[in-house]
Structure formats: structure tokens, C-alpha cells
Amino acid sequence: MYIRKKDLETATGKYLAEKLKLEPWYKDTVPNFRLLASESLGDGFDDGYAFTSVCINTGIYLSWLVSQCLQKGVIFRRANLKHVSDASKLHSSGQEAHVVVNCTGLSALKLGGVEDKNMMPIRGQTVLVRNEANVMCSSSGTDDGDDEVCYLMQRAAGGGTLLGGSYQRGNWDSQLDPSLAVRIMKRAIDLCPALTGGKGIEHLDIIRQGKSSVRMSNEVAMHVERIPTSNLADKPLLNTLVDFANNAFDDRMQNYPEMGFEGKRFEKAEDFLEEMGPDGVTFIQYAAGSHETEGSGQIVATAGCKPFKNTNKLTERVESMREEREARERGLRKDQGSKHEAFYTKEHEDQLQHQAEKIGPMVHKDGQEDVPRFEVMTVCVRPDLQGRKMADKLVERVAEEVSSQVKKAGKGPEFKLVVRLMKEVNEKYWLSKGFKPVGEQFFEPGLFGSPTGFHILAMDYSNIFRLVNLAVGGVMILGGIGQFFPIGFQSVIVGCYVILFGAATLLLEFQIPPAVSRWAPFLFSFIGRGIFYIFVGSILLHQPAIRIIAGSIIGIVGVGYVVLEYIPQIEPPQNMRDAGGEWGAEQI
């Protein structure tokens, strides 16, 4: 800790008051506490001290804590609560919990039963780099403002070094400040030149930039832009998009340290263009008010698509690696000599080629090879905005894009969406979205730097719920017509109602009128739709046989939907979800 006396009365100095004492409370608790000699202090510092401490790599440690809890029988649940007392009803035993611990952070401002109006945000911004100096240090303040600080924290197990930062009280802004990021990096190098071997910030190997989460309203106006791949080449937006995807991938893989992945999702911008292909389309979602000119907005989510080719992707990857290796051999890359150099070797290339020859096409034959297939690509959501259904809406835009392309090509309304993913990481998520496995490839240990090996899974979207609802709607209409006979005033009225219910069920598979969402919200959940089907089915359960058959079919489907409500691994399709509710965190 390096101390300047002039910082003691600043906002940061008051926040760090205990740490700026030469005899802080932990003086006799931490190992090797000692005051720094004046000659070991940098320019401008009046005092300082050092001690032995630790820095936890939370990406690894929190995952380990979760595994320990699971081993002890802890049950994790996710729910939306309007009142803090509702939490006590979530205990797995079915009994009311004796203790509820409120860790809702800034959400305590609005949580019923709490509504702590004294809560306020304190915005912090950081930069995570791969450089390591084997030391952690901080200063009492900076000359860039009394709400900015300087510190370096080296994470364990190759987690990089976290550079900070800021301490901006009452600042709700969740967007990154590029100029602040530059100041953070310059201050870190000034405080610890060993971080870059005495060189400038251009020698920092940035993993990602981040900030502490601050509250944002549930309704966030966003701008979505559709960009064909052909329009991305040689434009500033391409680098911004690639950085966003790399940061998202790195953030996701921190939860799976055992897989041993290092490096970036895209080593260079050209890799993104190559993967998307000339016919690809990317949808980019920008934060409200941040998009004025192309490439200037704050990207918060992305999703793309391209025509699916049922080829062995490893073969394509080997060719790309060969080109990159040859470029590095000629000294054409800026990061010559980096730790990624070992990835682009002839030996690794041969490994992949051998693996490529062992596996066949990605997707199994299913008798529907003539149906157009499109691949969903690069679905990413900024971590602090997950849980707002941004990925869901962008994938819907992807489906609309594919539908439009298929119609223009005159290939009929039917198509398939395919997604390729890492089975160990994302299979459960996409299963819950209605996708089913259609192909799998195993990458042996050592490939792509993974010591455990991993599976790449191909999944395509299943319309099973839509088909079931369409069938139920049709059966309702037939049952309603059968209700007319024998002709009678009451039977005709009931028959008209059942036909109306059937027509509404069919309509909901194509369009959801706002009035329906408002006046019939029970239709937008498994249990609500299930009870509705059971009700309609029970109306038809009487002679003649056509009504009994129709009523039985509708009722059985209703019972099935009610059961699905209590199977958390299966989530309702998009048009059977409460439009105002949270559906769960988007994944990468």
C-alpha cells in the first residue's frame, strides 16, 4: 500500500481511511507486516507498508464452493420474488425456512419488505490483463480525480491481473468508459513497471474490460442492427464485435476452469469473417442512446446465422491453422512469441488432421436433408444484462431472418435452425429452448489446449410444442362442430365457444394479440395452458364418440402440460411464457 498524505481528505481517502493508517487493525493479523523504507517508495508517495496476502480467483473459487455445497446436499433454486418473505417459502422440504439471508444488493431498493432507500450504487471499472508481476499493490489515490483509485490484483491459477479502478458514488452508468480504461492502465504501469517489463500500455495483453454491476431498469430501450458479413470487412465495428465475443467467451469459460481453455474465441478479426461466411448475417443489440454512428455504440448482445453446411469443421479449421502458422513463421503477427504461439505448430496441425479424418459429417442423416438448415452463430449477452431475455429476442430475429431468406428462395415455409455448442457447457441451456441433439463429435484431450477433451454437439430446433398446440386447436374446432349435434340452443352456444377456443389456440402459434396477454395471462405457462385444455376437454366428454375422443385428447395434453410445469429442465416455448416474467439467464 503506497500512501500520499494529500489523499487523506478525498472521497477515496475517506473510503480507504483504515487502510491508510500506518498501523491498521490487521497489522498483527497478516503475515510479514512491515513499513516500507523511504527509498523503496515511488515518486510522490509519503508512506507505505507491505504484508503477505492472498487473492482469490473467484471464477474458480465460487465454482468450487458450489460443488462443495452440492456434495453436502444443498439445493439451488432460482425464482423471481416480489417480497422478501416469499423467499421463506422456497425451502426444498416444503416447510417454511427459519432464516432468510438477504443478499440482493441494489435490488434491495425495490424488494418488497425491504425497500432500503439508503442503498446507492458505487461504480467501479477494471481492466483484466494476462500480464503478471507477482505482486499486488495499491495507492491511496490518483491525480485524475478523487473518485479514481489505482490497484493491481493478481489472480491465482493463471487468472490474470485485475487493474483498477474507480469509486464513483451515486453513478448508475453501466457503460464502459474508454478514457477511464486508458487512465487505469497507465496508472497501473506507473505504480508497477514490472507488469510490462518497463514498457507502455501497448504491451498489456488485455483479456477484457469490466465494471461493477449497477442497477438498470427492467425496460431498457435497445437498438438492434442487422449487418451482413460482407458489410463488416475493413470496418471498425468488426474489431469491436470480435472483442465483445472474445470477452463473452472468456467470461463463460471462467466457470469451467477444468476444461483448460486458454486464448481467445477469435484470434483475429478475419477468423470471425471466415466463420460467418459470405452469406452470414449478424444482429447486434446496442445500449439505449449509445448508437449514433456505425461502430460507436455499446454492444450488449449479439446473435447471427448462416446457411448450415454439414461438413467436418475440423477440416476447415486445419486449413485456417495452416495459414496462420505460415504467417507466424514469416513474422507477420504482432503477438509473435506469445503463449498462443505453441497452438500454431505443425504437430498440433497434424493432430487435428488425424482427428478430422476419424469423424464424419456433423449432423446425422434424418431423412430431411432437403429441408433448408441455417446455423445459429455467436449468441452472446453482456454478463451484467443476462436474465433480460435479450438472447431469446435476438434468436427470434434470427428465425425471422431465416424464414425470410427461405421464402425468397422459393423453398417453402419449413426450415431447421441448427446450433453447434460445447456439450459440457451449454447442452442443458439449449435443450430447455426446445433444441434436440442431431450429431456429436469428440475432441480428444490435448486438442485446442483442453487437458480433458470435450464434445461438440449439433442441435436443431424442435417444433414439438407448436405442433401439439396446433393439433389441439384443430381437435377443439372438430369437437366444437360435433357439439352442434343434436341441434339445440345450449349445444350450439357451447359448440361456438369451443370453436372460438380452438381458433384462439391456433392463432397464438402465429401471433399473440396484446389483449390476450393482458386478459388471459394464464395461457402463457405450462400449468395455465394445461388447466385450460383440461377445462375445454371436460366440456366435450359426452356422447357421441367424436366428442369423447376430442375431449380425451385435449384433456390428456392438458394433464401433460401441468406435469411439465414441475419439471424445471423443460421450459415452455417462447409463445407460452409470461411476457413480463424473467425466463432465466442467457448463456454464451
Coordinates of C-alpha atoms in Angstrom, one line a residue:
M1 CA 0.0 0.0 0.0
Y2 CA 1.5 3.3 -1.2
I3 CA 0.2 6.4 0.7
R4 CA 0.1 10.1 -0.2
K5 CA -0.9 12.5 2.6
K6 CA -2.8 14.7 0.2
D7 CA -5.3 11.9 -0.5
L8 CA -6.5 11.6 3.1
E9 CA -9.3 14.1 2.7
T10 CA -10.6 12.9 -0.7
A11 CA -13.6 10.7 -1.2
T12 CA -11.3 7.8 -1.9
G13 CA -9.1 8.6 1.1
K14 CA -12.1 8.6 3.4
Y15 CA -13.3 5.2 1.9
L16 CA -9.8 3.8 2.5
A17 CA -9.3 5.5 5.8
E18 CA -8.4 2.4 7.8
K19 CA -6.0 1.1 5.1
L20 CA -4.2 4.4 5.1
K21 CA -3.2 4.2 8.7
L22 CA 0.4 3.1 9.3
E23 CA -0.9 0.7 11.9
P24 CA -4.2 -0.6 10.5
W25 CA -6.3 -3.0 12.6
Y26 CA -4.9 -6.1 10.7
K27 CA -1.3 -5.1 11.4
D28 CA -0.8 -8.1 13.8
T29 CA -3.1 -10.5 11.9
V30 CA -1.4 -10.7 8.4
P31 CA 2.0 -12.3 8.0
N32 CA 5.1 -10.2 7.4
F33 CA 3.6 -6.8 8.0
R34 CA 6.3 -4.1 7.6
L35 CA 6.7 -0.4 6.9
L36 CA 8.4 0.5 3.6
A37 CA 11.7 2.4 3.7
S38 CA 11.5 5.8 2.0
E39 CA 13.9 4.7 -0.7
S40 CA 11.6 2.0 -1.7
L41 CA 8.6 4.4 -2.2
G42 CA 7.9 5.7 -5.7
D43 CA 7.9 9.4 -6.6
G44 CA 5.1 11.3 -4.8
F45 CA 4.4 8.8 -2.0
D46 CA 5.0 9.8 1.6
D47 CA 4.5 6.4 3.4
G48 CA 3.8 2.8 2.7
Y49 CA 3.7 -0.7 4.1
A50 CA 3.6 -4.3 2.8
F51 CA 2.5 -7.7 4.0
T52 CA 1.8 -11.2 2.7
S53 CA -1.8 -11.7 1.5
V54 CA -3.9 -13.8 -0.9
C55 CA -6.0 -13.0 -4.0
I56 CA -8.8 -15.4 -4.7
N57 CA -9.7 -16.3 -8.4
T58 CA -13.4 -16.0 -7.9
G59 CA -14.1 -17.8 -11.2
I60 CA -12.6 -20.9 -9.8
Y61 CA -13.3 -20.5 -6.1
L62 CA -17.0 -19.8 -6.5
S63 CA -17.5 -22.9 -8.7
W64 CA -15.6 -24.9 -6.1
L65 CA -17.9 -23.6 -3.4
V66 CA -20.9 -24.6 -5.4
S67 CA -19.6 -28.1 -5.9
Q68 CA -18.9 -28.3 -2.1
C69 CA -22.5 -27.2 -1.4
L70 CA -23.9 -29.8 -3.8
Q71 CA -21.9 -32.5 -2.2
K72 CA -23.3 -31.5 1.2
G73 CA -26.9 -31.8 -0.2
V74 CA -27.5 -28.0 -0.7
I75 CA -30.3 -27.4 -3.2
F76 CA -30.1 -24.4 -5.5
R77 CA -33.2 -22.7 -6.8
R78 CA -33.9 -19.7 -9.0
A79 CA -37.1 -17.7 -8.6
N80 CA -38.5 -14.2 -9.1
L81 CA -39.6 -12.7 -5.7
K82 CA -41.7 -9.6 -5.2
H83 CA -41.4 -9.7 -1.4
V84 CA -38.6 -10.8 0.9
S85 CA -41.0 -13.0 2.8
D86 CA -41.6 -15.1 -0.3
A87 CA -38.1 -16.5 0.0
S88 CA -39.0 -18.4 3.1
K89 CA -41.5 -20.5 1.1
L90 CA -38.8 -21.8 -1.3
H91 CA -37.2 -24.3 1.1
S92 CA -36.8 -27.8 -0.6
S93 CA -38.6 -29.5 2.4
G94 CA -41.8 -27.7 1.6
Q95 CA -41.6 -26.2 5.1
E96 CA -41.1 -22.5 5.8
A97 CA -37.5 -21.6 6.2
H98 CA -36.3 -20.4 9.6
V99 CA -33.7 -18.0 8.3
V100 CA -33.6 -15.9 5.1
V101 CA -30.4 -14.1 4.2
N102 CA -30.9 -11.0 2.1
C103 CA -28.0 -10.6 -0.4
T104 CA -30.0 -8.8 -3.1
G105 CA -27.6 -5.8 -3.3
L106 CA -29.0 -2.8 -5.1
S107 CA -32.2 -4.8 -5.7
A108 CA -33.0 -4.1 -2.0
L109 CA -34.1 -0.7 -3.2
K110 CA -37.3 -2.2 -4.7
L111 CA -37.7 -5.6 -3.0
G112 CA -40.9 -5.6 -1.0
G113 CA -40.5 -5.8 2.7
V114 CA -37.0 -4.2 2.4
E115 CA -37.1 -1.1 0.1
D116 CA -34.0 0.3 1.6
K117 CA -33.9 3.9 0.2
N118 CA -30.4 4.4 1.6
M119 CA -28.9 2.0 -1.0
M120 CA -26.8 3.6 -3.7
P121 CA -24.5 2.4 -6.4
I122 CA -20.8 2.8 -6.3
R123 CA -19.5 2.4 -9.8
G124 CA -16.1 0.6 -10.3
Q125 CA -14.3 -0.1 -13.6
T126 CA -11.5 -2.5 -14.1
V127 CA -9.3 -4.0 -16.8
L128 CA -8.2 -7.7 -16.7
V129 CA -4.9 -8.5 -18.4
R130 CA -2.8 -11.6 -18.8
N131 CA 0.4 -9.8 -17.7
E132 CA 1.7 -10.9 -14.3
A133 CA 4.1 -9.1 -12.0
N134 CA 3.9 -11.5 -9.0
V135 CA 2.9 -8.6 -6.7
M136 CA -0.3 -6.9 -5.6
C137 CA -0.2 -3.2 -4.8
S138 CA -2.5 -0.2 -4.5
S139 CA -2.2 3.5 -3.8
S140 CA -4.2 5.9 -1.7
G141 CA -5.4 8.0 -4.6
T142 CA -4.6 9.5 -8.0
D143 CA -4.3 12.9 -9.6
D144 CA -7.0 12.0 -12.1
G145 CA -9.9 12.7 -9.7
D146 CA -10.8 11.9 -6.1
D147 CA -13.2 9.1 -7.2
E148 CA -10.5 7.2 -9.1
V149 CA -8.1 4.7 -7.5
C150 CA -5.1 2.5 -8.5
Y151 CA -4.6 -1.1 -7.7
L152 CA -3.3 -4.4 -9.1
M153 CA -4.6 -7.8 -8.0
Q154 CA -3.0 -10.9 -9.5
R155 CA -5.5 -13.8 -9.5
A156 CA -4.5 -17.3 -8.7
A157 CA -4.1 -20.2 -11.2
G158 CA -3.4 -18.1 -14.2
G159 CA -6.4 -15.9 -13.8
G160 CA -4.6 -12.8 -14.9
T161 CA -4.1 -9.5 -13.2
L162 CA -7.0 -7.2 -12.4
L163 CA -6.3 -3.4 -12.8
G164 CA -8.4 -0.8 -11.2
G165 CA -10.2 1.4 -10.9
S166 CA -12.8 3.9 -9.7
Y167 CA -15.1 4.6 -6.7
Q168 CA -17.9 6.7 -8.2
R169 CA -20.7 7.1 -5.6
G170 CA -24.2 7.5 -6.9
N171 CA -23.2 6.7 -10.5
W172 CA -25.8 4.4 -12.1
D173 CA -24.0 4.3 -15.5
S174 CA -23.3 0.7 -16.5
Q175 CA -21.4 1.5 -19.7
L176 CA -17.6 1.2 -20.0
D177 CA -15.6 4.5 -20.1
P178 CA -12.8 4.0 -22.6
S179 CA -10.8 7.1 -21.4
L180 CA -11.0 5.8 -17.8
A181 CA -9.7 2.4 -19.0
V182 CA -6.7 4.1 -20.5
R183 CA -6.0 6.0 -17.3
I184 CA -6.4 2.8 -15.3
M185 CA -3.7 1.0 -17.4
K186 CA -1.3 4.0 -17.4
R187 CA -1.6 4.3 -13.6
A188 CA -1.0 0.6 -13.1
I189 CA 2.2 0.6 -15.1
D190 CA 3.4 3.7 -13.3
L191 CA 2.8 2.0 -10.0
C192 CA 4.3 -1.3 -11.1
P193 CA 6.5 -1.1 -14.2
A194 CA 7.3 -4.8 -13.9
L195 CA 3.8 -5.5 -15.3
T196 CA 5.1 -4.8 -18.8
G197 CA 8.8 -5.0 -18.2
G198 CA 9.1 -1.2 -18.2
K199 CA 7.2 -0.8 -21.5
G200 CA 4.0 1.1 -22.2
I201 CA 0.3 0.1 -22.1
E202 CA 0.5 -1.2 -25.7
H203 CA 2.3 -4.2 -24.1
L204 CA -0.6 -5.1 -21.9
D205 CA -2.3 -8.2 -23.1
I206 CA -6.0 -7.3 -22.4
I207 CA -8.4 -10.1 -21.6
R208 CA -11.4 -7.9 -21.1
Q209 CA -12.6 -4.7 -19.5
G210 CA -15.2 -4.8 -16.8
K211 CA -17.1 -2.9 -14.2
S212 CA -19.1 -3.5 -11.1
S213 CA -22.8 -4.1 -11.9
V214 CA -25.2 -1.2 -11.3
R215 CA -29.0 -1.4 -11.4
M216 CA -30.7 -0.9 -14.7
S217 CA -34.5 -0.8 -15.2
N218 CA -36.3 -3.9 -16.5
E219 CA -37.4 -2.0 -19.5
V220 CA -34.3 -0.9 -21.4
A221 CA -34.8 0.6 -24.9
M222 CA -32.3 -1.0 -27.2
H223 CA -31.3 -0.5 -30.8
V224 CA -30.9 -3.7 -32.9
E225 CA -28.9 -3.6 -36.2
R226 CA -28.8 -6.2 -38.9
I227 CA -25.4 -6.5 -40.6
P228 CA -24.5 -8.9 -43.4
T229 CA -21.0 -10.3 -43.1
S230 CA -20.0 -8.7 -46.4
N231 CA -20.6 -5.3 -44.8
L232 CA -18.3 -5.9 -41.8
A233 CA -14.9 -6.3 -43.6
D234 CA -12.4 -3.5 -43.1
K235 CA -14.8 -1.6 -40.7
P236 CA -14.1 -0.5 -37.1
L237 CA -17.2 -2.3 -36.0
L238 CA -15.7 -5.7 -36.8
N239 CA -12.9 -5.3 -34.1
T240 CA -15.5 -4.1 -31.6
L241 CA -17.7 -7.1 -32.3
V242 CA -14.8 -9.6 -32.1
D243 CA -13.6 -8.1 -28.8
F244 CA -17.2 -8.4 -27.4
A245 CA -17.4 -12.1 -28.5
N246 CA -13.9 -12.9 -27.0
N247 CA -14.8 -11.2 -23.7
A248 CA -18.1 -13.2 -23.6
F249 CA -16.3 -16.4 -24.3
D250 CA -13.7 -15.8 -21.6
D251 CA -16.3 -14.8 -19.0
R252 CA -18.2 -18.0 -19.8
M253 CA -15.2 -20.3 -19.7
Q254 CA -14.1 -19.0 -16.3
N255 CA -16.9 -21.2 -14.9
Y256 CA -15.2 -24.2 -16.4
P257 CA -11.5 -24.0 -15.4
E258 CA -11.2 -27.8 -15.5
M259 CA -11.5 -27.7 -19.3
G260 CA -8.3 -25.8 -19.5
F261 CA -9.2 -23.4 -22.4
E262 CA -6.8 -20.5 -23.0
G263 CA -6.7 -17.9 -25.6
K264 CA -9.4 -16.1 -27.5
R265 CA -12.6 -17.3 -29.2
F266 CA -11.3 -15.5 -32.3
E267 CA -7.6 -14.9 -32.6
K268 CA -8.0 -12.2 -35.2
A269 CA -10.9 -10.4 -36.8
E270 CA -10.5 -12.3 -40.0
D271 CA -11.5 -15.5 -38.1
F272 CA -14.9 -14.1 -37.4
L273 CA -15.5 -13.2 -41.1
E274 CA -14.3 -16.7 -42.1
E275 CA -16.6 -18.5 -39.6
M276 CA -19.7 -16.4 -40.5
G277 CA -19.1 -16.9 -44.2
P278 CA -20.0 -14.5 -47.0
D279 CA -23.8 -15.3 -46.6
G280 CA -23.9 -14.8 -42.9
V281 CA -25.9 -12.1 -41.0
T282 CA -25.2 -10.8 -37.6
F283 CA -27.7 -9.0 -35.3
I284 CA -26.1 -6.5 -32.9
Q285 CA -28.0 -5.0 -29.9
Y286 CA -26.8 -1.7 -28.6
A287 CA -27.4 0.0 -25.3
A288 CA -30.0 2.8 -25.4
G289 CA -28.8 6.1 -26.8
S290 CA -25.2 4.8 -27.4
H291 CA -25.6 4.1 -31.2
E292 CA -25.2 7.2 -33.3
T293 CA -22.8 6.1 -36.0
E294 CA -21.7 2.6 -37.1
G295 CA -19.3 1.1 -34.6
S296 CA -19.8 3.8 -31.9
G297 CA -22.4 2.0 -29.7
Q298 CA -22.0 -0.1 -26.6
I299 CA -22.8 -3.6 -27.7
V300 CA -24.9 -5.6 -25.2
A301 CA -25.9 -8.7 -27.2
T302 CA -25.3 -10.4 -30.5
A303 CA -26.6 -13.4 -32.5
G304 CA -26.1 -14.4 -36.1
C305 CA -26.9 -17.0 -38.7
K306 CA -25.6 -18.5 -41.9
P307 CA -26.5 -21.4 -44.2
F308 CA -25.6 -24.6 -42.5
K309 CA -23.0 -26.9 -44.2
N310 CA -22.9 -30.4 -42.9
T311 CA -19.2 -30.7 -43.3
N312 CA -16.4 -31.7 -41.0
K313 CA -15.5 -28.4 -39.3
L314 CA -12.1 -29.7 -38.2
T315 CA -11.0 -29.9 -41.8
E316 CA -11.8 -26.2 -42.3
R317 CA -10.0 -25.5 -39.0
V318 CA -6.9 -27.3 -40.1
E319 CA -6.7 -25.2 -43.2
S320 CA -7.1 -22.0 -41.2
M321 CA -4.4 -23.1 -38.8
R322 CA -2.0 -23.9 -41.6
E323 CA -2.4 -20.3 -43.0
E324 CA -1.9 -18.8 -39.5
R325 CA 1.2 -20.9 -38.8
E326 CA 2.8 -19.9 -42.1
A327 CA 2.0 -16.3 -41.4
R328 CA 3.7 -16.6 -38.0
E329 CA 6.7 -18.3 -39.5
R330 CA 7.1 -15.3 -41.7
G331 CA 6.8 -13.0 -38.6
L332 CA 3.6 -11.3 -39.8
R333 CA 1.8 -11.3 -36.4
K334 CA 2.0 -8.7 -33.7
D335 CA 1.9 -11.2 -30.9
Q336 CA 5.0 -13.2 -32.1
G337 CA 6.4 -15.2 -29.2
S338 CA 3.2 -15.1 -27.1
K339 CA 1.9 -18.2 -25.3
H340 CA -0.5 -18.8 -28.2
E341 CA 2.5 -19.5 -30.4
A342 CA 2.5 -23.1 -29.3
F343 CA -1.0 -23.5 -30.6
Y344 CA 0.0 -22.9 -34.2
T345 CA 2.5 -25.7 -34.7
K346 CA 2.8 -28.5 -37.4
E347 CA 2.4 -31.1 -34.6
H348 CA -0.9 -29.6 -33.4
E349 CA -2.0 -29.3 -37.0
D350 CA -1.3 -33.0 -37.6
Q351 CA -3.2 -33.8 -34.5
L352 CA -6.3 -32.0 -35.8
Q353 CA -5.9 -33.5 -39.2
H354 CA -5.8 -37.0 -37.7
Q355 CA -8.9 -36.2 -35.7
A356 CA -10.7 -34.8 -38.7
E357 CA -10.2 -38.0 -40.6
K358 CA -11.7 -40.1 -37.8
I359 CA -15.1 -38.3 -37.7
G360 CA -17.7 -37.8 -40.4
P361 CA -20.3 -35.1 -41.0
M362 CA -21.6 -33.1 -38.1
V363 CA -25.2 -33.9 -38.4
H364 CA -26.7 -37.5 -38.7
K365 CA -28.9 -38.3 -41.7
D366 CA -32.5 -37.9 -40.7
G367 CA -34.4 -38.2 -44.0
Q368 CA -34.9 -34.4 -44.1
E369 CA -31.8 -33.4 -45.9
D370 CA -33.9 -31.4 -48.4
V371 CA -35.2 -29.1 -45.6
P372 CA -33.1 -25.8 -45.5
R373 CA -30.9 -25.7 -42.5
F374 CA -29.4 -22.5 -41.0
E375 CA -26.8 -22.3 -38.2
V376 CA -27.3 -20.0 -35.2
M377 CA -24.0 -18.3 -34.6
T378 CA -22.2 -16.2 -31.8
V379 CA -25.0 -15.8 -29.3
C380 CA -23.6 -13.5 -26.6
V381 CA -25.1 -11.3 -23.9
R382 CA -23.1 -9.0 -21.7
P383 CA -22.9 -10.7 -18.3
D384 CA -24.5 -7.8 -16.3
L385 CA -27.5 -7.8 -18.5
Q386 CA -28.2 -11.6 -18.5
G387 CA -31.7 -12.6 -17.5
R388 CA -33.4 -9.9 -19.6
K389 CA -34.3 -12.3 -22.5
M390 CA -32.0 -10.5 -24.9
A391 CA -30.7 -13.7 -26.4
D392 CA -34.2 -15.0 -26.8
K393 CA -35.3 -12.0 -28.7
L394 CA -32.2 -11.9 -30.9
V395 CA -32.6 -15.6 -31.8
E396 CA -36.2 -14.8 -32.7
R397 CA -34.8 -12.2 -35.1
V398 CA -32.5 -14.8 -36.5
A399 CA -35.5 -17.1 -37.1
E400 CA -37.4 -14.3 -38.8
E401 CA -34.3 -13.7 -41.0
V402 CA -34.1 -17.3 -41.9
S403 CA -37.8 -17.5 -42.7
S404 CA -37.5 -14.5 -45.0
Q405 CA -34.5 -16.0 -46.8
V406 CA -36.2 -19.3 -47.3
K407 CA -39.3 -17.7 -48.7
K408 CA -37.3 -15.5 -51.1
A409 CA -35.5 -18.6 -52.3
G410 CA -38.9 -20.3 -53.0
K411 CA -38.0 -23.3 -50.8
G412 CA -41.2 -23.4 -48.8
P413 CA -42.0 -22.3 -45.3
E414 CA -40.2 -25.2 -43.5
F415 CA -36.6 -24.8 -42.3
K416 CA -34.4 -26.0 -39.5
L417 CA -32.2 -24.0 -37.1
V418 CA -29.0 -25.7 -36.0
V419 CA -26.7 -24.7 -33.3
R420 CA -23.2 -26.2 -32.6
L421 CA -22.1 -26.0 -29.0
M422 CA -19.8 -27.4 -26.3
K423 CA -21.8 -30.2 -24.7
E424 CA -20.2 -29.9 -21.3
V425 CA -21.0 -26.2 -21.1
N426 CA -24.3 -25.4 -22.9
E427 CA -26.3 -28.5 -23.7
K428 CA -28.8 -28.0 -20.9
Y429 CA -29.5 -24.5 -21.9
W430 CA -30.3 -25.2 -25.5
L431 CA -32.4 -28.3 -24.5
S432 CA -34.5 -26.0 -22.4
K433 CA -35.0 -23.9 -25.5
G434 CA -36.5 -26.8 -27.5
F435 CA -33.4 -27.9 -29.4
K436 CA -32.6 -31.6 -29.7
P437 CA -29.2 -33.3 -30.4
V438 CA -28.7 -34.4 -34.1
G439 CA -25.0 -35.0 -34.1
E440 CA -21.9 -35.1 -31.9
Q441 CA -18.1 -35.0 -32.3
F442 CA -15.5 -35.7 -29.6
F443 CA -12.3 -33.7 -29.4
E444 CA -9.6 -35.8 -27.7
P445 CA -7.5 -34.5 -24.7
G446 CA -4.8 -32.0 -25.9
L447 CA -6.8 -30.6 -28.8
F448 CA -7.3 -26.8 -28.6
G449 CA -5.4 -26.9 -25.3
S450 CA -8.1 -28.8 -23.3
P451 CA -6.5 -31.4 -21.0
T452 CA -9.8 -33.3 -20.6
G453 CA -11.2 -33.3 -24.1
F454 CA -14.7 -32.1 -24.9
H455 CA -17.7 -32.8 -27.1
I456 CA -19.1 -30.6 -29.8
L457 CA -22.8 -31.2 -30.1
A458 CA -25.1 -30.2 -33.0
M459 CA -28.7 -29.5 -32.1
D460 CA -31.7 -28.4 -34.1
Y461 CA -34.9 -26.7 -33.1
S462 CA -37.8 -28.9 -32.3
N463 CA -41.3 -27.5 -33.0
I464 CA -42.9 -30.2 -30.8
F465 CA -44.9 -27.8 -28.6
R466 CA -46.1 -25.8 -31.6
L467 CA -47.2 -28.9 -33.4
V468 CA -49.0 -30.2 -30.3
N469 CA -50.8 -26.9 -29.8
L470 CA -51.8 -26.7 -33.5
A471 CA -53.2 -30.2 -33.2
V472 CA -55.1 -29.4 -30.0
G473 CA -56.5 -26.3 -31.7
G474 CA -57.7 -28.4 -34.7
V475 CA -59.2 -31.0 -32.4
M476 CA -61.0 -28.3 -30.5
I477 CA -62.6 -27.0 -33.7
L478 CA -63.7 -30.5 -34.7
G479 CA -65.0 -31.2 -31.2
G480 CA -66.9 -27.9 -31.3
I481 CA -68.5 -28.7 -34.6
G482 CA -69.5 -32.1 -33.2
Q483 CA -71.0 -30.3 -30.2
F484 CA -73.7 -28.8 -32.5
F485 CA -75.4 -32.2 -32.9
P486 CA -78.1 -32.9 -32.0
I487 CA -79.1 -29.3 -32.7
G488 CA -80.1 -27.4 -29.6
F489 CA -79.7 -23.9 -28.2
Q490 CA -77.4 -24.9 -25.4
S491 CA -75.3 -27.3 -27.6
V492 CA -74.8 -24.6 -30.3
I493 CA -73.7 -22.0 -27.8
V494 CA -71.2 -24.4 -26.2
G495 CA -70.0 -25.5 -29.6
C496 CA -69.4 -21.9 -30.7
Y497 CA -67.3 -21.3 -27.5
V498 CA -65.2 -24.4 -28.1
I499 CA -64.6 -23.4 -31.8
L500 CA -63.6 -20.0 -30.6
F501 CA -61.2 -21.5 -28.1
G502 CA -59.7 -23.7 -30.9
A503 CA -59.3 -20.8 -33.2
A504 CA -57.6 -18.8 -30.4
T505 CA -55.2 -21.7 -29.7
L506 CA -54.3 -21.8 -33.4
L507 CA -53.8 -18.0 -33.5
L508 CA -51.4 -18.0 -30.6
E509 CA -49.0 -20.1 -32.5
F510 CA -48.6 -17.4 -35.1
Q511 CA -49.3 -14.1 -33.3
I512 CA -50.0 -13.0 -29.7
P513 CA -52.5 -10.1 -29.6
P514 CA -51.7 -7.7 -26.7
A515 CA -55.3 -8.1 -25.4
V516 CA -54.7 -11.8 -24.9
S517 CA -51.6 -11.2 -22.9
R518 CA -53.5 -8.8 -20.7
W519 CA -56.8 -10.6 -20.2
A520 CA -55.7 -14.2 -20.4
P521 CA -52.2 -14.4 -18.9
F522 CA -52.9 -18.0 -17.7
L523 CA -52.3 -19.2 -21.3
F524 CA -48.6 -18.2 -21.0
S525 CA -47.4 -21.0 -18.8
F526 CA -47.5 -24.8 -18.8
I527 CA -49.8 -25.0 -15.9
G528 CA -52.2 -22.3 -17.1
R529 CA -52.4 -23.7 -20.6
G530 CA -52.7 -27.3 -19.2
I531 CA -55.7 -26.3 -17.0
F532 CA -57.3 -24.5 -19.9
Y533 CA -57.0 -27.7 -22.1
I534 CA -58.4 -29.8 -19.3
F535 CA -61.4 -27.5 -18.9
V536 CA -62.1 -27.5 -22.6
G537 CA -61.7 -31.2 -22.8
S538 CA -64.1 -31.8 -19.9
I539 CA -66.8 -29.8 -21.8
L540 CA -66.6 -32.3 -24.7
L541 CA -66.6 -35.5 -22.7
H542 CA -70.0 -36.9 -23.6
Q543 CA -71.7 -38.8 -26.4
P544 CA -71.3 -39.2 -29.4
A545 CA -67.9 -40.8 -29.7
I546 CA -66.3 -37.9 -31.7
R547 CA -66.7 -35.6 -28.7
I548 CA -65.4 -38.2 -26.3
I549 CA -62.3 -38.7 -28.4
A550 CA -61.8 -35.0 -28.9
G551 CA -62.3 -34.2 -25.2
S552 CA -59.9 -37.1 -24.2
I553 CA -57.1 -35.9 -26.5
I554 CA -57.4 -32.3 -25.3
G555 CA -57.6 -33.3 -21.6
I556 CA -54.6 -35.7 -21.9
V557 CA -52.4 -32.9 -23.4
G558 CA -53.6 -30.6 -20.6
V559 CA -52.5 -33.1 -17.9
G560 CA -49.1 -33.4 -19.7
Y561 CA -48.6 -29.7 -19.6
V562 CA -49.5 -29.5 -15.9
V563 CA -46.8 -32.2 -15.3
L564 CA -44.2 -30.2 -17.3
E565 CA -44.7 -27.2 -15.1
Y566 CA -42.9 -29.1 -12.3
I567 CA -40.0 -30.3 -14.5
P568 CA -37.5 -27.4 -14.2
Q569 CA -35.3 -28.8 -17.0
I570 CA -38.1 -28.2 -19.6
E571 CA -39.1 -24.6 -20.2
P572 CA -42.2 -23.5 -22.2
P573 CA -41.7 -22.2 -25.7
Q574 CA -41.4 -18.5 -26.4
N575 CA -45.2 -18.0 -27.1
M576 CA -46.2 -19.9 -23.9
R577 CA -44.2 -17.7 -21.5
D578 CA -45.3 -14.7 -19.4
A579 CA -44.2 -11.7 -21.3
G580 CA -43.4 -9.8 -18.1
G581 CA -41.6 -12.6 -16.4
E582 CA -37.9 -13.5 -16.3
W583 CA -37.1 -16.7 -18.2
G584 CA -33.6 -17.3 -17.0
A585 CA -30.0 -16.2 -17.7
E586 CA -28.8 -16.2 -21.3
Q587 CA -25.7 -18.3 -21.8
I588 CA -22.9 -17.9 -24.3

